[in-house]
Coordinates of C-alpha atoms and ligand atoms in Angstrom, one line a residue:
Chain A
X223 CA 103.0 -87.0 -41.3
X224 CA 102.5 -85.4 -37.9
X225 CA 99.9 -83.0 -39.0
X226 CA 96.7 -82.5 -37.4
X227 CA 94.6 -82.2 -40.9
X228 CA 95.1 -83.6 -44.0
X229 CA 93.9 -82.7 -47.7
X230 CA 95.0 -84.8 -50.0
X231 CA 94.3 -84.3 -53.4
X232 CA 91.0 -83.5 -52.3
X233 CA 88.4 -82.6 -55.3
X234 CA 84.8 -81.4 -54.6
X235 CA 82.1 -81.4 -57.0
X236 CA 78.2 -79.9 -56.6
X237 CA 75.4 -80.8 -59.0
X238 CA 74.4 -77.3 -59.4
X239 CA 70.7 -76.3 -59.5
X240 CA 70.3 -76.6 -63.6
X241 CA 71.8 -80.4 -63.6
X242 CA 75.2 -79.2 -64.5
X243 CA 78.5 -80.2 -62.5
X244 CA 80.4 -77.1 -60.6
X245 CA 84.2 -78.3 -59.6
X246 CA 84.4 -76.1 -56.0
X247 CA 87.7 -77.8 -55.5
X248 CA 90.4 -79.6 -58.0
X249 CA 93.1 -81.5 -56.3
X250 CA 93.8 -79.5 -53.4
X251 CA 96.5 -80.8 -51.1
X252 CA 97.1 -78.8 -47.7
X253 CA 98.7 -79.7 -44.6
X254 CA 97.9 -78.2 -41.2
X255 CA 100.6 -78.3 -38.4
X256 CA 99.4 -78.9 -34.5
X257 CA 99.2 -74.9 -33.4
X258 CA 99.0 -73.5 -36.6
X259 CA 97.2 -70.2 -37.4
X260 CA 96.4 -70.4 -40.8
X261 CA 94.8 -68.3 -43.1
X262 CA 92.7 -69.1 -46.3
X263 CA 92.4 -65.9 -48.9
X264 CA 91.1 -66.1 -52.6
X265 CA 88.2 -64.6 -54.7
X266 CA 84.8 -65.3 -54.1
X267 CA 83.4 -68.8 -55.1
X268 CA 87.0 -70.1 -55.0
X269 CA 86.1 -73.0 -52.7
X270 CA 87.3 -71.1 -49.0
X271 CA 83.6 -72.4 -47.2
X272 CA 84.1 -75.3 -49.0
X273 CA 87.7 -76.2 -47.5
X274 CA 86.1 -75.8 -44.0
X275 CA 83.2 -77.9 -44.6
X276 CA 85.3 -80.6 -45.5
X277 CA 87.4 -80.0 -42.7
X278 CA 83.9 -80.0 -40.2
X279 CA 83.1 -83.2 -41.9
X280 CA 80.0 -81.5 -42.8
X281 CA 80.9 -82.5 -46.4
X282 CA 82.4 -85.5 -48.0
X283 CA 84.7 -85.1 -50.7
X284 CA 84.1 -86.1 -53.8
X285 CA 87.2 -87.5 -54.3
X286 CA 90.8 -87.5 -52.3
X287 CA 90.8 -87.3 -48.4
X288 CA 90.5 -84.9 -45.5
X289 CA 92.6 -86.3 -42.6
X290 CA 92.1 -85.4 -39.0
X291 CA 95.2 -86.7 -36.9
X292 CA 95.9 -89.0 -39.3
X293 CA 92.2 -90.6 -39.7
X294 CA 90.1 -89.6 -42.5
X295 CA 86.6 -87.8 -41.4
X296 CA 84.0 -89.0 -42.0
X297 CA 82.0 -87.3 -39.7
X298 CA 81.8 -84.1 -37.9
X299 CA 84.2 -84.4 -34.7
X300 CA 84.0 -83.2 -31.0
X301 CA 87.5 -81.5 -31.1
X302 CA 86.3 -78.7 -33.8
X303 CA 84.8 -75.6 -33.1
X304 CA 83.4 -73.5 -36.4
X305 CA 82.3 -70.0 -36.7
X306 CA 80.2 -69.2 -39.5
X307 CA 80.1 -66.4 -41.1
X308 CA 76.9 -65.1 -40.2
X309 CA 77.0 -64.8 -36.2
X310 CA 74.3 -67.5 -36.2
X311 CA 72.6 -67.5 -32.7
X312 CA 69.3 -68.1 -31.7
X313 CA 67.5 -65.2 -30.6
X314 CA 65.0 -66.7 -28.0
X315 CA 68.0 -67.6 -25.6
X316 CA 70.1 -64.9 -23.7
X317 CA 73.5 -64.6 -24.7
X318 CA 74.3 -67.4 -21.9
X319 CA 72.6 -69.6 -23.1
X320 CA 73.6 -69.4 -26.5
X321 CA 77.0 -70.2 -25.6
X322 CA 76.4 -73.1 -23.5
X323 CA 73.8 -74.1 -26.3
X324 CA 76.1 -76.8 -27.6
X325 CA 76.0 -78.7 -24.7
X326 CA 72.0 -78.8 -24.6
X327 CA 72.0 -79.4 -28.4
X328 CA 74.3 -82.5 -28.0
X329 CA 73.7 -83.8 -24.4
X330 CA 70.8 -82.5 -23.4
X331 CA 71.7 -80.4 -20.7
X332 CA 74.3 -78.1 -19.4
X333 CA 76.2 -78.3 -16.0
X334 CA 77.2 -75.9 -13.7
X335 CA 81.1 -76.6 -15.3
X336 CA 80.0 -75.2 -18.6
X337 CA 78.0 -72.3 -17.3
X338 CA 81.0 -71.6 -15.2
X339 CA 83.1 -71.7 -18.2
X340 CA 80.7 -69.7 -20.8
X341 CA 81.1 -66.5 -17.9
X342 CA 84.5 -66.8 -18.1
X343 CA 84.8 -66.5 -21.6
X344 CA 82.2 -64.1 -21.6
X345 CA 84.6 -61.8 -19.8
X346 CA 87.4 -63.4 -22.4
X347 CA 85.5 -61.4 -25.2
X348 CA 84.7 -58.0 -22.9
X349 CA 81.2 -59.1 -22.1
X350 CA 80.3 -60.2 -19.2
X351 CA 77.5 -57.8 -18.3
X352 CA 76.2 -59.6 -21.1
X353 CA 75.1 -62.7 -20.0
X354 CA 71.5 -62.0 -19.5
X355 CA 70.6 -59.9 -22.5
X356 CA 69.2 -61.4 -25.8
X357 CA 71.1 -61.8 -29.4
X358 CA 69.0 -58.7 -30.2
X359 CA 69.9 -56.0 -27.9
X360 CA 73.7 -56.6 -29.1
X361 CA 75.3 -54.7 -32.2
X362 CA 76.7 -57.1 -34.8
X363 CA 79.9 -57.3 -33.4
X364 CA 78.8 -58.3 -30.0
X365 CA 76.7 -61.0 -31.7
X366 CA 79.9 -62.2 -33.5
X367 CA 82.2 -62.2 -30.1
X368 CA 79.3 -64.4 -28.7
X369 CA 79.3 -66.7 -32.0
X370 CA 83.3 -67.4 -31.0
X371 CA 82.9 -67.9 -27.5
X372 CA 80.3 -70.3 -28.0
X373 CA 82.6 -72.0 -30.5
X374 CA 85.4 -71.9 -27.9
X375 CA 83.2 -73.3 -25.2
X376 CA 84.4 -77.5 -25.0
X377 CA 87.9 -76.2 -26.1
X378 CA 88.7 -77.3 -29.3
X379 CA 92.0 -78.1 -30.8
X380 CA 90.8 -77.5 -34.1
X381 CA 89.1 -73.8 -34.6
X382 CA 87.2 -72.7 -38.0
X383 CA 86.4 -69.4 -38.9
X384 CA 85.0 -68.3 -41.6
X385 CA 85.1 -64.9 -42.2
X386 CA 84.1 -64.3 -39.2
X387 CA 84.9 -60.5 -38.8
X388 CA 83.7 -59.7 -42.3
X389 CA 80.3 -57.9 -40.9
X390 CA 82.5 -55.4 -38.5
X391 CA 83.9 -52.1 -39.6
X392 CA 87.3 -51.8 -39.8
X393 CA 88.2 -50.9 -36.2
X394 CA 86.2 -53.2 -34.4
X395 CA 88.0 -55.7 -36.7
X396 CA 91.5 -55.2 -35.5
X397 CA 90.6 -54.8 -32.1
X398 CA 88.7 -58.3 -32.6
X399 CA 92.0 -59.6 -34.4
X400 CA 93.6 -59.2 -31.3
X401 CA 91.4 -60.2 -29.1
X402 CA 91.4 -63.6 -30.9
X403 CA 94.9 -63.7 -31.1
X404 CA 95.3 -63.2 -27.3
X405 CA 92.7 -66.3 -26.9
X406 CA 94.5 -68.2 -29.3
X407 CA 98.4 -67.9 -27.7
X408 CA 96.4 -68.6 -23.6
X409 CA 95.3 -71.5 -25.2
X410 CA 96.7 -72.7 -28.7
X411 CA 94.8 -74.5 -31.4
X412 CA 94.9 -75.0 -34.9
X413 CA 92.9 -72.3 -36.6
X414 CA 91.8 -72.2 -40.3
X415 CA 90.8 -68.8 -41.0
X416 CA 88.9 -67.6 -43.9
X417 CA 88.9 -64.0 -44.6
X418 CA 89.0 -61.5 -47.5
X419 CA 91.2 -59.3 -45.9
X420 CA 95.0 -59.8 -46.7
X421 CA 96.2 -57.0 -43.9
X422 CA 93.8 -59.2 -41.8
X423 CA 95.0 -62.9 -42.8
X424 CA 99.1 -61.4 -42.3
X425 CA 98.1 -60.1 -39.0
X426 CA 97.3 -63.0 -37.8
X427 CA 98.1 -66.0 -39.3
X428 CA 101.9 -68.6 -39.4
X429 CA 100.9 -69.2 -43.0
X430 CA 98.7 -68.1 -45.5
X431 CA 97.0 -70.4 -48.2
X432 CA 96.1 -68.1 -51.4
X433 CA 93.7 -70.2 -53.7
X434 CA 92.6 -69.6 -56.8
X435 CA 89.1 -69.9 -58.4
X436 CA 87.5 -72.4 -61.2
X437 CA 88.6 -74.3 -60.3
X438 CA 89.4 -73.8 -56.8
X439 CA 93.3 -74.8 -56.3
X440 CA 95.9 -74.0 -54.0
X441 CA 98.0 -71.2 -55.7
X442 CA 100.9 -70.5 -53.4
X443 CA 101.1 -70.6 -49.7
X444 CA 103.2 -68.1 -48.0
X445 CA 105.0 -67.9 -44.6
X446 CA 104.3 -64.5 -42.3
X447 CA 107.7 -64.1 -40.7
X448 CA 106.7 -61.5 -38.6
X449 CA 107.6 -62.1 -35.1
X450 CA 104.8 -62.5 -32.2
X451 CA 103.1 -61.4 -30.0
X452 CA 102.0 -59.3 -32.6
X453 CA 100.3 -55.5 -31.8
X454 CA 99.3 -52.8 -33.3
X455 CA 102.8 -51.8 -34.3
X456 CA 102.9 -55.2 -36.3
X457 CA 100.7 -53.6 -39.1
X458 CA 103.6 -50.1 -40.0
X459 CA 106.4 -53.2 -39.6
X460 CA 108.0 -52.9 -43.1
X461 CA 107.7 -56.5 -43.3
X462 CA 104.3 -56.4 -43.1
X463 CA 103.8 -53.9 -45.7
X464 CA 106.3 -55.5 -48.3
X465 CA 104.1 -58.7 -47.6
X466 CA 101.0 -57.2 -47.9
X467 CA 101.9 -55.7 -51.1
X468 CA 103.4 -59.3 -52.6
X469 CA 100.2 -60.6 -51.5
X470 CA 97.5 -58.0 -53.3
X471 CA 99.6 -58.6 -56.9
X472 CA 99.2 -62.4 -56.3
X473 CA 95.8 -62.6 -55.6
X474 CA 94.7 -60.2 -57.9
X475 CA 96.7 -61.5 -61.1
X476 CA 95.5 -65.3 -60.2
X477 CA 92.0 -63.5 -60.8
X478 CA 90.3 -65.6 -63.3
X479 CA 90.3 -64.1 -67.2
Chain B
X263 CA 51.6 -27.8 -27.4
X264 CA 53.7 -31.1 -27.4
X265 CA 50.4 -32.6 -25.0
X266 CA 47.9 -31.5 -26.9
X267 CA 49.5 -33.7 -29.8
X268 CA 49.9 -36.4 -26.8
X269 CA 46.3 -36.2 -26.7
X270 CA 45.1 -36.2 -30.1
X271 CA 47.8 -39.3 -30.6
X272 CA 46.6 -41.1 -27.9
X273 CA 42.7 -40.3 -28.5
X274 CA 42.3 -39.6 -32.1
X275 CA 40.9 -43.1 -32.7
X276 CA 38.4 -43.2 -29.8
X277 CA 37.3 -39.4 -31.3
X278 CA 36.9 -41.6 -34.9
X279 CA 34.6 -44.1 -33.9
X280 CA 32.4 -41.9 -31.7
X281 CA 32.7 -39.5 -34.7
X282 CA 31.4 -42.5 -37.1
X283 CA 28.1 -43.7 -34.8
X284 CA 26.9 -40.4 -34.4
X285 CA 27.2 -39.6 -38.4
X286 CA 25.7 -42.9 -38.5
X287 CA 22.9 -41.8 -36.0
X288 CA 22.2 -38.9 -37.3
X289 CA 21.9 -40.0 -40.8
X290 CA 19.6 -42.1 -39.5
X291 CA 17.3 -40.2 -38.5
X292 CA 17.9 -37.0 -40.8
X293 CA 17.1 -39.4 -43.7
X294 CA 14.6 -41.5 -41.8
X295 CA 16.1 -44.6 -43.2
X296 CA 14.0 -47.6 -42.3
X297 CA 15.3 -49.7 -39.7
X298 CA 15.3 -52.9 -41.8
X299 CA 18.0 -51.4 -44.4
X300 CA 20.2 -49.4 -41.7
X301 CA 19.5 -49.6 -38.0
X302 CA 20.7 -46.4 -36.0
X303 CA 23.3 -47.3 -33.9
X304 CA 20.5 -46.4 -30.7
X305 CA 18.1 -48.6 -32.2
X306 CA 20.8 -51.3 -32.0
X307 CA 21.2 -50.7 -28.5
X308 CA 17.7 -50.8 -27.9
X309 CA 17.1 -54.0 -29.5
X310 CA 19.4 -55.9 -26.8
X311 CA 16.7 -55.9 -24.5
X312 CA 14.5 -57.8 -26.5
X313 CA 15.9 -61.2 -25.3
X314 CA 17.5 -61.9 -21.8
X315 CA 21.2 -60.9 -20.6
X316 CA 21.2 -65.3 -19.8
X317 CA 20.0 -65.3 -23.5
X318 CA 22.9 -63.3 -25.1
X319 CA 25.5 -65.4 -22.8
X320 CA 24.1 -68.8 -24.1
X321 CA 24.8 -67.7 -27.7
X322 CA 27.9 -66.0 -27.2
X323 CA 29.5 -68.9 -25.0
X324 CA 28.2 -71.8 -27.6
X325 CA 30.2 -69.4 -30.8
X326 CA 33.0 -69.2 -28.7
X327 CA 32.7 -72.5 -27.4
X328 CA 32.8 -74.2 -31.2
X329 CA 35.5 -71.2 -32.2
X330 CA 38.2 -72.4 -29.8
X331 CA 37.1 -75.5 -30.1
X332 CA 38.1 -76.1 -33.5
X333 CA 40.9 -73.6 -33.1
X334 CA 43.0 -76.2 -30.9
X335 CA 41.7 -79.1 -33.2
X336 CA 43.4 -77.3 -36.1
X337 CA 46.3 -76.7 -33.9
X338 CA 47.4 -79.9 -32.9
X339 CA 46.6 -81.2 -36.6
X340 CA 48.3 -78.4 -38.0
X341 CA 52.0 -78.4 -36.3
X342 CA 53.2 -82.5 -36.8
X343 CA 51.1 -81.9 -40.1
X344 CA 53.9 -78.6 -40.9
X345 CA 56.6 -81.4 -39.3
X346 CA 56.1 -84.2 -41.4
X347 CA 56.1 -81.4 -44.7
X348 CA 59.4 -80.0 -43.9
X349 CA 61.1 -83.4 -42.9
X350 CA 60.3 -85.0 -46.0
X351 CA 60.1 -84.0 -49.6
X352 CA 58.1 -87.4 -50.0
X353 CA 55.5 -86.3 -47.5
X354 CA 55.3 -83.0 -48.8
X355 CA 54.7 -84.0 -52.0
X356 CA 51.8 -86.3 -50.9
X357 CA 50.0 -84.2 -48.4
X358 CA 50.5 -80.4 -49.7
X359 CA 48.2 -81.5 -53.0
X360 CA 45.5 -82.7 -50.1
X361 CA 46.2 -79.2 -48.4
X362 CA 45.4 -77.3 -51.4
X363 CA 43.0 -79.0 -52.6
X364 CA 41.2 -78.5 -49.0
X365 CA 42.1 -74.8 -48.6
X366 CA 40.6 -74.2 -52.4
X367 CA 37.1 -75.9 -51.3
X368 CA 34.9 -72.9 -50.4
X369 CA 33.8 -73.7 -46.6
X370 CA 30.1 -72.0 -47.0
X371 CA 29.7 -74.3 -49.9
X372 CA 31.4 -77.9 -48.0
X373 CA 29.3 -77.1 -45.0
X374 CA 25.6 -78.3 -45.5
X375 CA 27.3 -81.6 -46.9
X376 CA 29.1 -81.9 -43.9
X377 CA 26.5 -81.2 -41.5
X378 CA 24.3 -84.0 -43.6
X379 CA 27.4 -86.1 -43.1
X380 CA 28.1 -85.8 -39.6
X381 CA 24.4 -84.9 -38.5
X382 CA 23.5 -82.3 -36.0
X383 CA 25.3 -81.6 -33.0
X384 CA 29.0 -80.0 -32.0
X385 CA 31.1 -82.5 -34.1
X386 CA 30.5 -80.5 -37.7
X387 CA 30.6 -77.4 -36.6
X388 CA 34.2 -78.1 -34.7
X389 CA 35.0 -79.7 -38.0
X390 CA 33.7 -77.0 -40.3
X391 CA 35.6 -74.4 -37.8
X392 CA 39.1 -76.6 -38.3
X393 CA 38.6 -77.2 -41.8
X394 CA 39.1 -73.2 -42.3
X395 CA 41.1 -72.2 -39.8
X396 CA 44.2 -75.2 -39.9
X397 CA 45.5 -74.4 -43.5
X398 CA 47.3 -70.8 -42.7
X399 CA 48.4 -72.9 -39.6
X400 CA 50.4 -75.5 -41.5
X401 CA 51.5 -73.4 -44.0
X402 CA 52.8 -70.6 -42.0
X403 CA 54.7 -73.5 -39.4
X404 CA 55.9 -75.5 -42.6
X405 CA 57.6 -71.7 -43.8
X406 CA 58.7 -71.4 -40.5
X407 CA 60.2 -74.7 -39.9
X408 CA 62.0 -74.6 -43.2
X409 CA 63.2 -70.9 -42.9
X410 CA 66.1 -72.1 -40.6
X411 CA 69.3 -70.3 -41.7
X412 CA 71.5 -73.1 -43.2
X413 CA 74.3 -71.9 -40.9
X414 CA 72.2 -72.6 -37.5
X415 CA 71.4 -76.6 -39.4
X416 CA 74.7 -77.1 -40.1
X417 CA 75.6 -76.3 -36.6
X418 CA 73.0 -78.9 -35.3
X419 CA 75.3 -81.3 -37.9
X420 CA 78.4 -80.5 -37.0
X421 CA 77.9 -81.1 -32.9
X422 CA 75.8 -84.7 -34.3
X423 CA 72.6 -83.8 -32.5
X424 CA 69.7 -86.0 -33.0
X425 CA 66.9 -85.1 -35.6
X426 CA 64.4 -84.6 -32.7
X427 CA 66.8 -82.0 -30.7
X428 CA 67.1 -80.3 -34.3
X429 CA 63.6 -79.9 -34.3
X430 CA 62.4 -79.2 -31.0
X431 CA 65.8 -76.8 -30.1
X432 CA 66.7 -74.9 -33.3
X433 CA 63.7 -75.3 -36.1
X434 CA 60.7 -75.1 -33.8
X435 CA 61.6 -72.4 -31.8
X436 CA 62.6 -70.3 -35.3
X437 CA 59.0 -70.7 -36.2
X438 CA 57.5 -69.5 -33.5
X439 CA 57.1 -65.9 -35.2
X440 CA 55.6 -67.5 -38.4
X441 CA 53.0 -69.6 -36.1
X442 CA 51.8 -66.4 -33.8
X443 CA 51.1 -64.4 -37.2
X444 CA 49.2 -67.5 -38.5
X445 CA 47.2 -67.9 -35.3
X446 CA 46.1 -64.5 -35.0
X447 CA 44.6 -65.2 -38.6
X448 CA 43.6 -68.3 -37.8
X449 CA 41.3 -67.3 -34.4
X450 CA 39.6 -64.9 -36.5
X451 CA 39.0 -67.2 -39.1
X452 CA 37.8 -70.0 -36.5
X453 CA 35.3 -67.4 -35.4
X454 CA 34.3 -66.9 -39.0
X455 CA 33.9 -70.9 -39.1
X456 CA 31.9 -71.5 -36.6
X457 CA 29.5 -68.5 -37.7
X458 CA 29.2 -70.4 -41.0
X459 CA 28.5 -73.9 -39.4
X460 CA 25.8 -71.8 -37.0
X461 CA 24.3 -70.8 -40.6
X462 CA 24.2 -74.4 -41.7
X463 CA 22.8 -75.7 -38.6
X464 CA 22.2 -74.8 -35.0
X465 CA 19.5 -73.6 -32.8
X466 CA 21.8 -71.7 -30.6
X467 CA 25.2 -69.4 -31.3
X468 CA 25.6 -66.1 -32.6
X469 CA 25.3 -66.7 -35.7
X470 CA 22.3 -68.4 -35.7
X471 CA 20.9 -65.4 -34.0
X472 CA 21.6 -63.4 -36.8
X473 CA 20.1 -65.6 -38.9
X474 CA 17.2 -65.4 -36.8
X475 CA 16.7 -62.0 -36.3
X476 CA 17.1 -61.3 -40.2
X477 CA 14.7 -63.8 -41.1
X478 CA 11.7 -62.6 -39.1
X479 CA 13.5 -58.6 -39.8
X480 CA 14.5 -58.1 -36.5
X481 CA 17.4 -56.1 -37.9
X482 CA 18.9 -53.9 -35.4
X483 CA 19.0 -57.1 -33.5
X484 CA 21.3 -58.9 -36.0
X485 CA 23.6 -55.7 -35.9
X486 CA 23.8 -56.0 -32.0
X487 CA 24.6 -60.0 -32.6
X488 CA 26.7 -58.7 -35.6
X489 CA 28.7 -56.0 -32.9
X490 CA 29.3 -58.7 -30.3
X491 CA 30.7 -60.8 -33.3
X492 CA 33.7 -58.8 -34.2
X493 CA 34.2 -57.5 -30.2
X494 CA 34.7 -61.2 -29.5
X495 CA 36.6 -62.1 -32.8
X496 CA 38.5 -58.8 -31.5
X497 CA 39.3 -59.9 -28.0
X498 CA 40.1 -63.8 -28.6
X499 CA 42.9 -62.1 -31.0
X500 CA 44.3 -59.5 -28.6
X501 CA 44.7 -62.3 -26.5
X502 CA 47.0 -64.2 -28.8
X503 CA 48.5 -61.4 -29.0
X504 CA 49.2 -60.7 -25.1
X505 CA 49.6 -64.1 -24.9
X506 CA 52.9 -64.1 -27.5
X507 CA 54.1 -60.7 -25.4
X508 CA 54.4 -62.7 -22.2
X509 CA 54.8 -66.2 -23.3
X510 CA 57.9 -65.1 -26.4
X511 CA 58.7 -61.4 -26.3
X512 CA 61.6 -62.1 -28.5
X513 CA 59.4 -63.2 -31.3
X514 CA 57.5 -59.1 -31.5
X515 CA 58.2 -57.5 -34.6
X516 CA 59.8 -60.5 -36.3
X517 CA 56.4 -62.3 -38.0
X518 CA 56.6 -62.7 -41.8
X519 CA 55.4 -60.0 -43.6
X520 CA 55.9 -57.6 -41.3
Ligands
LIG682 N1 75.8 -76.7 -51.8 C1 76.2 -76.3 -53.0 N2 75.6 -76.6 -54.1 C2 76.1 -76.2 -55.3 N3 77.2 -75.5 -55.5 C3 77.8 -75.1 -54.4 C4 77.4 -75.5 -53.1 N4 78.3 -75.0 -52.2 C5 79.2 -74.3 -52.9 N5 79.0 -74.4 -54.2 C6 79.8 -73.8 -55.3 O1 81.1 -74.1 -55.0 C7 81.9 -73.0 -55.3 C8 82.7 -72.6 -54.1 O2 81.8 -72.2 -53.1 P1 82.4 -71.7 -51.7 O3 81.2 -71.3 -50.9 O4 83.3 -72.7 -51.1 O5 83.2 -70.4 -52.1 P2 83.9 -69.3 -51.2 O6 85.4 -69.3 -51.6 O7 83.6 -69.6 -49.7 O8 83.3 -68.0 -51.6 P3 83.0 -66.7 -50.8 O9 84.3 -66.0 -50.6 O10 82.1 -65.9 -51.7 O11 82.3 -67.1 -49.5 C9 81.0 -71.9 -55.8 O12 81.1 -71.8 -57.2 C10 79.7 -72.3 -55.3 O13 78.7 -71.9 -56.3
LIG683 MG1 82.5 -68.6 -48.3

């Protein structure tokens, strides 16, 4: 196979809070090459969160397998590194300390290596004045910056984001879309990246998986040919409008009736 | 003109109660109401004298003494009680019926059966005190301990860290705006159950002296007694409060309900 995660007709039920079965996911097959930025779009409730906690081994599939270098999780793993959507960090520790919280939470304690490595990446995201303030004297955006260098702190080869930009306005997101992108070609990994922005998910992503909703499926994935590094004149590239375009009339007419 | 509304600001309340005991004064006196129905506030002052400074001490220490007493009793029952309600719906099930049922018993009316239980002496009253002041304390850490955003649990999951690290890194610390609200409600409630077991039976306290002084209608006394009452219950809860300033100064502002 030679790809670093696996779906395989993977199918994911819930028991929903009245007794009655919800299908999330319906035979969903995906394959993830080593490097790959990919992007997951659809409407809401179409099984996106779903995909990554699957993925995080935070959920077991009901049926069919998820496949991490060619072994099925069953677990969560040390090479994965999520973003949630909400930026998620613990408000009595300085910014820091929030990203070297990972290595407290599972070891117990943090070394000087990791401190030394959550400054660097604090400069990585633009903020390493930073280091000593708390989660609430940031704005939302610096809160969500933090949430990915924490994420980014052991290095993983596997990186999931979901939605991870969606609380930013629109500038902050592009200059964050770059940002990311910059960390991702210093040091690749495999990203599955959940957004609701299709200008957002061409920017950045090799390929983008566009699912549909009840129940959730794999409708069509589609290559972004555009060439990188990619800039701010990416997003007037014809290319990337005609794409963009393509996109919007697929998503929108795989709305459910 | 911007100090003068400095000043009114910043003294307005100070202006209020001075305002208050000399209406209440004067009323006092204008209507010559009888110092057994409404004490004037001087008369309150007066009556202070009638027993020693040494005397006052004794009972103020001996309330305080069974107050914070039974505050840290309820304390230490009242956070692995919260722990073992969130961790498990079986536990929950079993103990919050207890809790209830507990919380819904009125504490004046428990209290002579308790000190007849338990006889005289400092264990009912620090029982009596607990009793009343550990329910808002387990419920307020239980709602804290289980108002962990899902995302922050699912982080604990996904790096495998043990049940104990979840609780004493990520849950614990998240309730630690729910548990200052609850003990500042809770100290003033200890001080309310320890004046109650004082009522029931003690020959020393503050609330025995009220007791006292009303039964042989030495009222302006039981005002005094009744004035050092709420100073105290007053103080012991601005000190939870400086203490949450210095100790968690992340946690200001954030307590449920507010
Ligand atoms: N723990 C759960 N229990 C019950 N149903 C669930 C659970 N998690 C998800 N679902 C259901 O599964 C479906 C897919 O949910 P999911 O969160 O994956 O959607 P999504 O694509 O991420 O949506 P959004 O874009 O709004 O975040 C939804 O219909 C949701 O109601
Ligand atoms: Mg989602």
């Amino acid at each position: 196979m030679g790809n670093v995660i696996d779906l395989t007709r993977v199918c994911q039920t819930f028991v929903s809070s009245d007794g009655s079965p919800v299908t999330a996911l319906q035979d969903v097959d995906l394959g993830l090459r080593k490097h790959e930025f990919v992007s997951l779009i659809g409407p809401s409730g179409c099984g996106k969160s779903t995909v990554l906690r699957l993925i995080a081994g935070l959920l077991k599939p009901t049926a069919g397998t998820v496949s991490i270098f060619d072994r099925p999780v069953t677990e969560p793993r040390d090479e994965i590194g999520v973003v949630f959507q909400k930026p998620t960090l613990l408000p009595w520790l300085n910014v820091l300390d929030n990203i070297t919280f990972p290595m407290r939470h599972k070891y117990g304690h943090v070394d000087a290596k990791d401190t030394e490595r959550a400054q660097a990446l604090l400069s990585t995201i633009g903020l390493a004045d930073f280091g000593r303030k708390r989660p609430g004297e940031l704005s939302g955006g610096m809160q969500q910056r933090v949430a990915i260098a924490r994420s980014l702190l052991h290095d993983p080869d596997i990186l999931l984001m979901d939605e991870p930009f969606s609380a930013l306005d629109a500038l902050t997101r592009d200059e964050m879309s770059f940002e990311l992108l910059r960390i991702w070609s210093e040091r690749p990994k495999t990203v599955v990246f959940v957004t609701h922005s299709i200008q957002e998910a061409i920017l950045l992503s090799d390929r983008i998986v566009v699912m549909s909703a009840r129940p959730g499926r794999v409708a069509e994935i589609i290559d972004v040919p555009l060439p990188r590094p990619r800039s701010l004149a990416t997003l007037s590239d014809p290319v990337f409008t005609a794409l963009a375009n393509d996109i919007r009339v697929k998503v929108f007419t795989r709305k459910p009736e | 003109m911007g100090t003068l509304k400095h000043y009114a600001d910043r003294f307005a309340p100070l202006l209020a109660f001075v305002g208050v005991l000399l209406a209440w004064e004067a009323a006092c006196r204008l209507f010559a109401i009888p110092a057994f129905v409404l004490p004037a506030p001087s008369a309150v002052i007066a009556s202070t004298t009638e027993i020693g400074a040494g005397r006052w001490v004794q009972h103020l220490l001996a309330t305080v003494q069974i107050a914070l007493i039974g505050y840290l009793v309820a304390i230490l029952l009242a956070l692995p009680l919260a722990v073992m309600i969130t961790h498990s719906r079986l536990l929950s099930r079993t103990l919050l019926p207890w809790l209830i049922i507990i919380q819904s018993t009125p504490i004046v009316a428990i209290a002579p059966i308790i000190v007849v239980t338990l006889g005289a002496g400092m264990l009912p009253r620090v029982v009596i005190t607990t009793l009343i002041a550990f329910f808002p304390l387990v419920i307020a850490t239980a709602t804290g301990l289980a108002s962990v955003p899902d995302e922050l649990l699912e982080l604990s999951r996904s790096l495998r860290a043990s049940r104990s690290r979840e609780y004493w890194q990520i849950r614990m610390p998240y309730a630690v705006p729910h548990i200052f609200s609850a003990l500042k409600v809770a100290i003033t409630l200890a001080v309310i159950g320890a004046v109650v077991a004082e009522f029931v039976a003690a020959e020393v306290g503050l609330g025995y002296l009220i007791l006292f002084a009303t039964s042989t209608f030495k009222v302006p006394m039981a005002f005094a007694a009744l004035t050092l009452l709420v100073a105290c219950s007053l103080l012991l809860y601005g000190v939870i409060v400086l203490a949450q300033r210095l100790l968690c100064p992340w946690s200001l502002g954030k307590e449920a309900g507010q």
